Amino acid sequence: MKICRHLFRLTAPAALFAAAALTAPTAATAQTPLETAISHLQYRELGPALMGGRIADLAVVEAKPQIFYIGTGTGGVWKTENHGTSWTPLFDDQPTSSIGDVTLDQSNPNLVWVGTGEPQNRQSSGWGNGVYRSTDAGNTWRHMGLEGTKHIGRILIHPRNPDVVYVAAVGDLWGPNEERGVFRTTDGGETWEKVHYIDEHTGAIDLAMDPGDPNTIFAAMYQRQRTGWGFNGGGPGSGLHRTLDGGDTWTELTEGLPDGDKGRIGVDIFRQDGNVVYALIEANARTPRRPGAGGGGGGGGGGGGQNQSGLYRSLDRGETWERMSNTNPRPMYYSQVRIDPSNVDRIYVLGTQLMVSDDGGRNFRRDGATQIHVDHHALWIDPNDPDHLILGSDGGVSASWDGTGHWRMFDNLALGQFYAIGYDMRDPYFVCGGLQDNDAWCGPSNTRSFHGIRHQDWYETVYGDGFFTIVDPTDSSIVYSESQGGNMNRYDLVTGEKIPMRPITGPRENGDTTKTYRFNWNSALQLSPHDPSTVYLGANYLMRSRDRGMSWEEVGGVDLSRQIDRTELEIMGVLGSEPQMSANDGISNYGNITAFAESPVTPGLLYVGTDDGNVQVSRDDGATWTNVANRIPGLPERTYVSRVEPSAHEAGRVYASFDGHRNGDYAAYVYVSEDYGQNWTQITEGLPDGWSVNVITEHHRAPNLLFVGNEVGVFVSVDRGALWVQLKNNLPTVPVDDILVHPRDNDLLVGTHGRSFWILADVSPLEHLSEEMLAEAGRVFPSARASIMWAERGDWPFQGATYSAPNPPRGARIRYYLRDAWEAPMAEDGGGEE
């Protein structure tokens, strides 16, 4: 019988280490020896793909509508040339994966522009670094500047002169900056001119060009800012503006439009008559925040006087306007209106549902896309066949060929946005995780199918926005799953029973007016490493259950947050107690636990991190707590704690990562303490600024081996954080929100926020990497697995149209290192045949 042996190597030229330290890059390769040594390690994409992920924009070649591009919220740019039967990722090696807009030149479809940084204003939105241009239909890209814009809402190409391009730059979501407004280039992006600017808080969110007169352009200006504690979605800077001279001069349009402050605006022009313009306008929908520490509603409008938000129409190129209806669903997140290019009376408004009007916007039905995922952000209507539509939502891409009557979802794109991941101890093991707006799921790391891991291999564990999903390490049939706001259940895979577990908040049935707990969007959920029946859940108090979630106690009985009353905090100069549009949308609470861990070495040694910057330590099982945040050097106040990681090797050692982007601070913050948090050292050498850190993970066997996930990928250190290098290889550029190491198989498990789940199999070689090892002539590394699994079944694969993730290679995996380049025949089977 032929026995395949798969050989995986770590190699480097001999001279590389002759006189070079592990941390020193070489002039020839511009890589450190560590980077060179790990360059052969390859990840395996696992999916899932059946639920898709957030789509920001679409661009379709009108002459060949089977060819189109999608820009995703955090998963890069993709292209299909066969109407979604198969897809090609185009942005995997660019510096960012958050996309705001994709635009192509219909007269020359090889010319494609991409604006980075999604404009959806979510608490989980990614950011970008400007605009990119391709002249070969997306095969290669060139960065064309506007680095500081952070978020791009729209790009327009002049239909007669493709060197003239307009960019709507929304600007930094998390703070003021001047790199926002409307930019114009007349030389194909070599130089840019800011042709319309309001102030450091107001950018441009949308543009629309008169198809008959490209000098006439409408710009939706948008004032907004999000912070760690809230969102203010409007102000005096917002408004609808127009130029009649290609951007040289601009006029705000007011006749018939709402007075006073406005929020987000979306605009579209009828393709056959530039006099007809529609605008979705958020206005006078301002919600006062509820008082109290951490108080405040989920936002979304309402109150604050007469509501003039809605859909407006102009029949004279914007000179005057008429309010057609009050339709304007969740403006902060949507604000997209589209006119059927061949029917001026058919209007589409995108929102939680796809809303359709057949009378010019006076009345809408909400059944435009009932069979597919909700939350719609992008719509293309075929100008040659208005029954053909392509729609992008939080659940991926879908198409209709009968005018919204029926839809086909393209479930062959692995765009899942994981917040947190887990695993079980079955063999082969299953991985689990919670997805943005797409529930929590578990699926196998390996199957017996010839065709790999398919949709049917995954199962759902909780509904809603998914977060921590943790399996009992002693009983893989028990799964703890969490959705937003601390809502969680215990799922018994044997019986199918799901038991709600969130601690009761608010008045009890007996009339007790007990305190209300404040849960984060992504509440910390963990099992004790010493007792799997002990469950911890973070609110503003640390909650603990010793009976698998049937009853709860407050650990120590103290609020571990800073107890800041966010109504006393300002956003863009407006107090939280004052009315604000889309107030606090997406942030229902402030002052709560975002990170928790119990030491795997010492039972009862507990660490807590909060969204308002506290780092709390208890060495007596929660009886008393010490806030050590002020002992962390160089860390700005109130910086969100993204992870605490007690060491599995030293009782007093603990790592912590912090995410400052919610305060407009994009630096990397990673620290280590060797004395239970009393003193801290920053360990960020090699981590890029501009991309905040989401997670730090220590290897369970190798004390020097650490992993970090940030907004652009995975980084590794083999010297306990003295130096970090990117462990990219074939992993696309994508935010990494969680990293784990499977304790038995030693696989690196990577939960991305935009490209689903990835596995780097058996990281045993990384355990042994050091300057001394790299100086050796060679080494064979031990394997974590003592058994292999063979495929034994298959079915019809429907290549491309049906997603499948590859199983691990069949056969034994041997990893080795050779210091010197060496080539020789390698035996492929037991008979010595090559």
mmCIF file of C-alpha atoms in Angstrom, residues 650-799:
data_model
loop_
_atom_site.group_PDB
_atom_site.id
_atom_site.type_symbol
_atom_site.label_atom_id
_atom_site.label_comp_id
_atom_site.label_asym_id
_atom_site.label_seq_id
_atom_site.Cartn_x
_atom_site.Cartn_y
_atom_site.Cartn_z
ATOM 1 C CA GLU A 650 4.005 31.422 36.082
ATOM 2 C CA ALA A 651 1.436 32.201 38.762
ATOM 3 C CA GLY A 652 2.157 35.935 38.845
ATOM 4 C CA ARG A 653 2.447 36.460 35.111
ATOM 5 C CA VAL A 654 -0.440 37.977 33.176
ATOM 6 C CA TYR A 655 -0.746 39.545 29.744
ATOM 7 C CA ALA A 656 -3.240 42.194 28.684
ATOM 8 C CA SER A 657 -4.182 43.833 25.401
ATOM 9 C CA PHE A 658 -6.034 47.106 24.957
ATOM 10 C CA ASP A 659 -7.991 48.586 22.062
ATOM 11 C CA GLY A 660 -7.911 52.378 21.960
ATOM 12 C CA HIS A 661 -9.598 52.970 18.602
ATOM 13 C CA ARG A 662 -12.880 53.782 20.336
ATOM 14 C CA ASN A 663 -11.077 56.844 21.678
ATOM 15 C CA GLY A 664 -9.553 57.692 18.302
ATOM 16 C CA ASP A 665 -6.272 56.054 19.358
ATOM 17 C CA TYR A 666 -5.076 53.410 16.892
ATOM 18 C CA ALA A 667 -1.806 52.454 18.590
ATOM 19 C CA ALA A 668 -0.958 48.892 19.617
ATOM 20 C CA TYR A 669 -1.137 48.283 23.376
ATOM 21 C CA VAL A 670 0.094 44.956 24.784
ATOM 22 C CA TYR A 671 1.553 44.518 28.281
ATOM 23 C CA VAL A 672 2.904 41.868 30.624
ATOM 24 C CA SER A 673 3.082 41.794 34.414
ATOM 25 C CA GLU A 674 5.176 39.352 36.414
ATOM 26 C CA ASP A 675 3.734 40.265 39.818
ATOM 27 C CA TYR A 676 -0.028 39.860 39.628
ATOM 28 C CA GLY A 677 -0.550 43.201 37.897
ATOM 29 C CA GLN A 678 1.385 45.392 40.286
ATOM 30 C CA ASN A 679 3.895 46.419 37.612
ATOM 31 C CA TRP A 680 3.607 46.254 33.828
ATOM 32 C CA THR A 681 5.930 46.320 30.830
ATOM 33 C CA GLN A 682 4.824 47.211 27.329
ATOM 34 C CA ILE A 683 5.674 44.525 24.737
ATOM 35 C CA THR A 684 4.804 45.914 21.299
ATOM 36 C CA GLU A 685 8.090 45.885 19.362
ATOM 37 C CA GLY A 686 7.216 44.856 15.815
ATOM 38 C CA LEU A 687 3.465 45.429 16.099
ATOM 39 C CA PRO A 688 2.244 48.035 13.602
ATOM 40 C CA ASP A 689 0.705 51.284 14.776
ATOM 41 C CA GLY A 690 -2.604 52.195 13.193
ATOM 42 C CA TRP A 691 -4.158 48.781 13.881
ATOM 43 C CA SER A 692 -5.393 48.136 17.395
ATOM 44 C CA VAL A 693 -4.931 44.805 19.191
ATOM 45 C CA ASN A 694 -7.928 42.551 19.818
ATOM 46 C CA VAL A 695 -6.441 39.515 21.535
ATOM 47 C CA ILE A 696 -3.264 38.061 23.039
ATOM 48 C CA THR A 697 -2.872 34.308 23.584
ATOM 49 C CA GLU A 698 -0.128 32.385 25.350
ATOM 50 C CA HIS A 699 0.814 28.874 24.230
ATOM 51 C CA HIS A 700 -0.138 26.325 26.854
ATOM 52 C CA ARG A 701 3.212 24.442 26.669
ATOM 53 C CA ALA A 702 5.785 26.961 25.473
ATOM 54 C CA PRO A 703 6.052 29.963 27.822
ATOM 55 C CA ASN A 704 7.924 32.068 25.270
ATOM 56 C CA LEU A 705 5.380 31.554 22.486
ATOM 57 C CA LEU A 706 2.708 34.250 22.188
ATOM 58 C CA PHE A 707 0.166 35.189 19.537
ATOM 59 C CA VAL A 708 -1.578 38.494 18.902
ATOM 60 C CA GLY A 709 -4.582 39.234 16.711
ATOM 61 C CA ASN A 710 -5.093 42.767 15.465
ATOM 62 C CA GLU A 711 -7.042 44.522 12.699
ATOM 63 C CA VAL A 712 -4.821 43.143 9.933
ATOM 64 C CA GLY A 713 -3.925 39.602 11.003
ATOM 65 C CA VAL A 714 -1.898 37.355 13.304
ATOM 66 C CA PHE A 715 1.468 38.176 14.876
ATOM 67 C CA VAL A 716 3.748 35.802 16.743
ATOM 68 C CA SER A 717 6.537 36.175 19.273
ATOM 69 C CA VAL A 718 8.911 33.378 20.289
ATOM 70 C CA ASP A 719 10.621 35.439 23.008
ATOM 71 C CA ARG A 720 7.679 36.419 25.237
ATOM 72 C CA GLY A 721 6.918 39.624 23.419
ATOM 73 C CA ALA A 722 10.388 41.078 22.959
ATOM 74 C CA LEU A 723 9.770 41.003 19.200
ATOM 75 C CA TRP A 724 6.644 40.392 17.136
ATOM 76 C CA VAL A 725 6.516 39.346 13.489
ATOM 77 C CA GLN A 726 3.491 38.825 11.297
ATOM 78 C CA LEU A 727 2.444 35.214 10.802
ATOM 79 C CA LYS A 728 0.658 35.940 7.539
ATOM 80 C CA ASN A 729 1.739 33.615 4.751
ATOM 81 C CA ASN A 730 -1.563 32.642 3.069
ATOM 82 C CA LEU A 731 -3.825 34.241 5.677
ATOM 83 C CA PRO A 732 -5.600 37.200 4.027
ATOM 84 C CA THR A 733 -5.410 40.641 5.517
ATOM 85 C CA VAL A 734 -8.378 40.644 7.896
ATOM 86 C CA PRO A 735 -9.212 41.616 11.478
ATOM 87 C CA VAL A 736 -8.477 38.778 13.907
ATOM 88 C CA ASP A 737 -10.729 38.993 16.948
ATOM 89 C CA ASP A 738 -9.805 35.749 18.677
ATOM 90 C CA ILE A 739 -6.970 33.198 18.770
ATOM 91 C CA LEU A 740 -6.809 29.878 20.625
ATOM 92 C CA VAL A 741 -4.487 26.886 20.614
ATOM 93 C CA HIS A 742 -6.105 23.470 20.754
ATOM 94 C CA PRO A 743 -4.523 21.804 23.805
ATOM 95 C CA ARG A 744 -4.368 18.293 22.298
ATOM 96 C CA ASP A 745 -3.845 18.809 18.557
ATOM 97 C CA ASN A 746 -1.715 21.939 19.064
ATOM 98 C CA ASP A 747 -3.481 23.669 16.143
ATOM 99 C CA LEU A 748 -3.616 27.454 16.061
ATOM 100 C CA LEU A 749 -7.286 28.453 15.784
ATOM 101 C CA VAL A 750 -7.952 31.875 14.266
ATOM 102 C CA GLY A 751 -11.320 33.606 14.390
ATOM 103 C CA THR A 752 -11.354 36.384 11.808
ATOM 104 C CA HIS A 753 -13.874 39.191 11.635
ATOM 105 C CA GLY A 754 -14.520 39.050 7.918
ATOM 106 C CA ARG A 755 -13.095 35.799 6.518
ATOM 107 C CA SER A 756 -14.532 33.154 8.858
ATOM 108 C CA PHE A 757 -12.366 30.500 10.567
ATOM 109 C CA TRP A 758 -8.751 29.511 9.775
ATOM 110 C CA ILE A 759 -6.485 26.837 11.250
ATOM 111 C CA LEU A 760 -2.695 26.642 11.299
ATOM 112 C CA ALA A 761 -2.102 22.954 11.926
ATOM 113 C CA ASP A 762 0.245 21.790 14.686
ATOM 114 C CA VAL A 763 2.393 24.732 15.710
ATOM 115 C CA SER A 764 4.942 22.450 17.377
ATOM 116 C CA PRO A 765 7.779 24.005 15.306
ATOM 117 C CA LEU A 766 7.019 27.402 16.791
ATOM 118 C CA GLU A 767 7.427 25.988 20.297
ATOM 119 C CA HIS A 768 11.079 25.243 19.564
ATOM 120 C CA LEU A 769 12.081 28.300 17.563
ATOM 121 C CA SER A 770 14.914 30.274 19.083
ATOM 122 C CA GLU A 771 18.192 31.824 18.002
ATOM 123 C CA GLU A 772 20.010 28.721 19.232
ATOM 124 C CA MET A 773 17.741 26.323 17.344
ATOM 125 C CA LEU A 774 18.052 28.271 14.099
ATOM 126 C CA ALA A 775 21.821 27.912 14.322
ATOM 127 C CA GLU A 776 21.513 24.121 14.260
ATOM 128 C CA ALA A 777 22.076 22.255 10.988
ATOM 129 C CA GLY A 778 18.593 20.783 11.119
ATOM 130 C CA ARG A 779 15.823 19.419 13.260
ATOM 131 C CA VAL A 780 12.700 17.284 12.944
ATOM 132 C CA PHE A 781 9.854 18.517 15.118
ATOM 133 C CA PRO A 782 7.521 16.273 17.118
ATOM 134 C CA SER A 783 3.970 15.817 15.896
ATOM 135 C CA ALA A 784 0.980 16.545 18.101
ATOM 136 C CA ARG A 785 -1.132 13.796 16.564
ATOM 137 C CA ALA A 786 -0.529 10.080 16.839
ATOM 138 C CA SER A 787 -3.329 9.089 14.463
ATOM 139 C CA ILE A 788 -4.657 10.100 11.054
ATOM 140 C CA MET A 789 -8.115 9.965 9.483
ATOM 141 C CA TRP A 790 -8.860 8.768 5.955
ATOM 142 C CA ALA A 791 -11.685 9.991 3.746
ATOM 143 C CA GLU A 792 -14.269 7.333 2.985
ATOM 144 C CA ARG A 793 -17.292 9.022 1.412
ATOM 145 C CA GLY A 794 -18.293 11.751 -0.988
ATOM 146 C CA ASP A 795 -21.151 13.234 -2.969
ATOM 147 C CA TRP A 796 -21.651 15.528 -5.926
ATOM 148 C CA PRO A 797 -19.462 18.570 -5.275
ATOM 149 C CA PHE A 798 -20.973 21.132 -7.708
ATOM 150 C CA GLN A 799 -17.573 22.737 -8.040
#
